[in-house]
CSV table of C-alpha atoms in Angstrom, one decimal:
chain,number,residue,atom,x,y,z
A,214,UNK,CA,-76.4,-43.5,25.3
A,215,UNK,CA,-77.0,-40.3,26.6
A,216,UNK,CA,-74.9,-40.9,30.0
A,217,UNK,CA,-72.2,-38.0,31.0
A,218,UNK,CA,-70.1,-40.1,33.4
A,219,UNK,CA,-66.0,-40.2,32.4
A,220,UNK,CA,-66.2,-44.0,32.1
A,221,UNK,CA,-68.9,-44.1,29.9
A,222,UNK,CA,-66.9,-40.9,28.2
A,223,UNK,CA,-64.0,-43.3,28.0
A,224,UNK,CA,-65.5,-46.3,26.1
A,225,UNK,CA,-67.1,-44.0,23.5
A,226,UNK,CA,-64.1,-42.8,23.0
A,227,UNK,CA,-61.7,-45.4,22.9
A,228,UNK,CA,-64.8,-47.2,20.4
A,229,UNK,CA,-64.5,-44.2,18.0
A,230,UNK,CA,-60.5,-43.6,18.3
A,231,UNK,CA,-59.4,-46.8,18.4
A,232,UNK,CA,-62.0,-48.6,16.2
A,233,UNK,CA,-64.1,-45.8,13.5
A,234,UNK,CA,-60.9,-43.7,13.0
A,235,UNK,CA,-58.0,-46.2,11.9
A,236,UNK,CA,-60.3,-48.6,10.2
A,237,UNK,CA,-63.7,-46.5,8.7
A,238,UNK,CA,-63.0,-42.9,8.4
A,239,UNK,CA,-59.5,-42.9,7.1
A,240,UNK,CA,-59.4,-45.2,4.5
A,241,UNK,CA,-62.7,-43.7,3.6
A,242,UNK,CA,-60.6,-40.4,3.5
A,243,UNK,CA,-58.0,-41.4,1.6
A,244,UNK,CA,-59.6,-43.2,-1.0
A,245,UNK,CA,-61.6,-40.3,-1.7
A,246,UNK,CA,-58.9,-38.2,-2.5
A,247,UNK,CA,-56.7,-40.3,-4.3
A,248,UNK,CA,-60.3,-41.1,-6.9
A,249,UNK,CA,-60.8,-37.0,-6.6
A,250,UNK,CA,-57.2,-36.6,-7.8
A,251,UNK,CA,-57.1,-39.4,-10.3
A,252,UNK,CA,-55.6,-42.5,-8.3
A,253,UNK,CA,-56.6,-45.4,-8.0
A,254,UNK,CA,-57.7,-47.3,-4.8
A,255,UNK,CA,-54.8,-49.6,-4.4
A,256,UNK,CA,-52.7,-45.9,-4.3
A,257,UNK,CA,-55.4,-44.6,-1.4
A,258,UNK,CA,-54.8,-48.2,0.3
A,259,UNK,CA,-51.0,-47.5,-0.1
A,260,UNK,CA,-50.8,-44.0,1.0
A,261,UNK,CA,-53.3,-45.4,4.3
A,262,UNK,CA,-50.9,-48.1,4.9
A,263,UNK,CA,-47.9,-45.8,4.9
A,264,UNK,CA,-49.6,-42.7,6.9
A,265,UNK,CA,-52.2,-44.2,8.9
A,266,UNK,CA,-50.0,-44.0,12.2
A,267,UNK,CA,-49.0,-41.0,12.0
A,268,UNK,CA,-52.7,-39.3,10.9
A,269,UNK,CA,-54.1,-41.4,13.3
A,270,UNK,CA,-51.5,-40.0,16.2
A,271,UNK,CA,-52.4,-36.6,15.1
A,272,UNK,CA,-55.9,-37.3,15.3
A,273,UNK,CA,-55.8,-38.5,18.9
A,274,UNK,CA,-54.2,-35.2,19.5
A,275,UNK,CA,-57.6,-33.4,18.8
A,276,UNK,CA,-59.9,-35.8,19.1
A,277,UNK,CA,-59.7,-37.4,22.5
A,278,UNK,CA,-59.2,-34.1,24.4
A,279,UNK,CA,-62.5,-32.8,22.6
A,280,UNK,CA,-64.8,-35.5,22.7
A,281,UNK,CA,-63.5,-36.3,26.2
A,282,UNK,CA,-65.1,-32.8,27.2
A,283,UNK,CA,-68.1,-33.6,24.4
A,284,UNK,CA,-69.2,-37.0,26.1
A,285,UNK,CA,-68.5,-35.3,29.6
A,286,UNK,CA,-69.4,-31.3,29.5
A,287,UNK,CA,-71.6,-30.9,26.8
A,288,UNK,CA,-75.0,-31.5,27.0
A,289,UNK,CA,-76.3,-34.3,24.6
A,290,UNK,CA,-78.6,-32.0,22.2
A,291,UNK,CA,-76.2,-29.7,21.7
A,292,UNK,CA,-72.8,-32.5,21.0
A,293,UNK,CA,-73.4,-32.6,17.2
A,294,UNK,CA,-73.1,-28.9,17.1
A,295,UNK,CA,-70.0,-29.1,18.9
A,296,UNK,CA,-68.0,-32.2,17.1
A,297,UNK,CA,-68.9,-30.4,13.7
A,298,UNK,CA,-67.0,-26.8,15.1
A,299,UNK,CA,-64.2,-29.2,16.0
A,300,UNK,CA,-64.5,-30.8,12.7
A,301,UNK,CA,-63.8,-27.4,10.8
A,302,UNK,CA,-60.4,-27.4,12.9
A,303,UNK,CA,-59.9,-30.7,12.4
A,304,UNK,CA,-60.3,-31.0,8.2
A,305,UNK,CA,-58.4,-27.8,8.1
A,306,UNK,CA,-55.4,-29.6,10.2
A,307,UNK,CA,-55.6,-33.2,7.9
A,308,UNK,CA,-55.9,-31.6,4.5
A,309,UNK,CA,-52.8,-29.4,5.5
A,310,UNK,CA,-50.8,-32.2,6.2
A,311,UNK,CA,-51.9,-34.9,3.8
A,312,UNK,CA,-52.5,-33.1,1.1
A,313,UNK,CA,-49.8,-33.4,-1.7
A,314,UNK,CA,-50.6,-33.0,-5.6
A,315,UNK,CA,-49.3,-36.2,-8.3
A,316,UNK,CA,-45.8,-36.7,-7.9
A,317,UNK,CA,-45.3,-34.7,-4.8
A,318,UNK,CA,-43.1,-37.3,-2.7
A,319,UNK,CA,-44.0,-34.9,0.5
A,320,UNK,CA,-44.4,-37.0,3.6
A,321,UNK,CA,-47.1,-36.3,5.8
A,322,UNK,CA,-45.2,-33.7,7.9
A,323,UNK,CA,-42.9,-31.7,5.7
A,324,UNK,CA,-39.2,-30.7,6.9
A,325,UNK,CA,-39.2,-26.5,7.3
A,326,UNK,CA,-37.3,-26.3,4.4
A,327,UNK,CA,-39.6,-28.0,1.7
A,328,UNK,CA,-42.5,-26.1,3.1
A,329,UNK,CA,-43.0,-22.3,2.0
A,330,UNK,CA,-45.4,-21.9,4.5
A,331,UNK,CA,-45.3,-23.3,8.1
A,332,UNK,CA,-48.5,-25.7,9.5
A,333,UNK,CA,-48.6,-23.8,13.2
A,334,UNK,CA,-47.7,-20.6,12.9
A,335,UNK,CA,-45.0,-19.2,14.9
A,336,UNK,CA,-43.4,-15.7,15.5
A,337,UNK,CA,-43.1,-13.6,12.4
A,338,UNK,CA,-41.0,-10.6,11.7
A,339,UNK,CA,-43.5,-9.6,9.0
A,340,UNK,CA,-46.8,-10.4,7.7
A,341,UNK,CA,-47.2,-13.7,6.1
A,342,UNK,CA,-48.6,-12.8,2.5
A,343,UNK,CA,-52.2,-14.3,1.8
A,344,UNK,CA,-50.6,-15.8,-1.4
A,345,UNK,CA,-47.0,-17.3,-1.8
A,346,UNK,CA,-44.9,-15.4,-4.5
A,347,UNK,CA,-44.1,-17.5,-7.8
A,348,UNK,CA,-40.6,-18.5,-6.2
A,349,UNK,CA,-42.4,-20.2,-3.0
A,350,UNK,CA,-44.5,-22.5,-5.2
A,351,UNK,CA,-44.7,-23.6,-8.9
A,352,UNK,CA,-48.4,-25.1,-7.7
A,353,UNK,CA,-50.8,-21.8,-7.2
A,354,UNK,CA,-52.6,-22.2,-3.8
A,355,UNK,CA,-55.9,-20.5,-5.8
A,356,UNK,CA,-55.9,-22.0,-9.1
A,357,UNK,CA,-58.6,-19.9,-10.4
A,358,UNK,CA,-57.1,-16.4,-8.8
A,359,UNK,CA,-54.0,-16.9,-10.7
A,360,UNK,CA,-52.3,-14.8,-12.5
A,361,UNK,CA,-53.3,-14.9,-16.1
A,362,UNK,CA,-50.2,-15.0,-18.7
């Protein structure tokens, strides 16, 4: 409905966080990419099984914050508009930290040391270069802007 008080706020999301989000949209997710990247669906159903706490922790992190304020502050007709700007954060954030290429035995938050680049920025004492050197990573970031041989 179309109500703005924090207990109705609260059920919608609790419905979506606890319910949608573990058991619709991530296995969704992650079969998607492992069949995009070659795998199989008993991999995606793997890789849900072994991640799905921890994505769906980070998840709460955005998520009930912003649709607390969605279901409370925003007016309805403009709460698609919203969730899809938070979306755009949001995709960034999971495909960051799920995404690993065949083989890769990453986990879904990599140590400092087996990341080139950090996930949340932090102080720098130089620009971070728009694309890794060859050292940082044998996988180009841009596949089609690399360097021809």
């Amino acid at each position: 409905g179309e109500a703005a008080g924090l207990a109705t706020a609260a059920k919608k999301v609790v419905a979506d966080q606890l319910f949608h989000v573990p058991l619709m949209y991530f296995p969704v997710y992650f079969g998607f990419m492992s069949v995009t990247k070659g795998g199989s669906l008993a991999e995606a159903r793997q890789r849900w099984a072994k991640e799905v706490v921890a994505v769906t922790l980070m998840c709460w992190k955005v998520f009930i914050p912003f649709q607390t304020i969605n279901f409370t502050l925003i007016p309805p007709h403009a709460r698609i508009a919203a969730l899809a700007l938070c979306n755009v954060a949001w995709m960034i954030i999971l495909s960051s930290s799920t995404n690993t290429t065949a083989g890769d035995t990453a986990t879904l938050v990599p140590s400092p040391a087996a990341s080139p680049m950090p996930l949340v920025p932090g102080p720098v004492s130089s620009p971070m270069p728009l694309v890794p050197s060859p050292a940082a990573s044998s996988v180009p970031i841009f596949p089609t802007l690399a360097a021809s041989p």
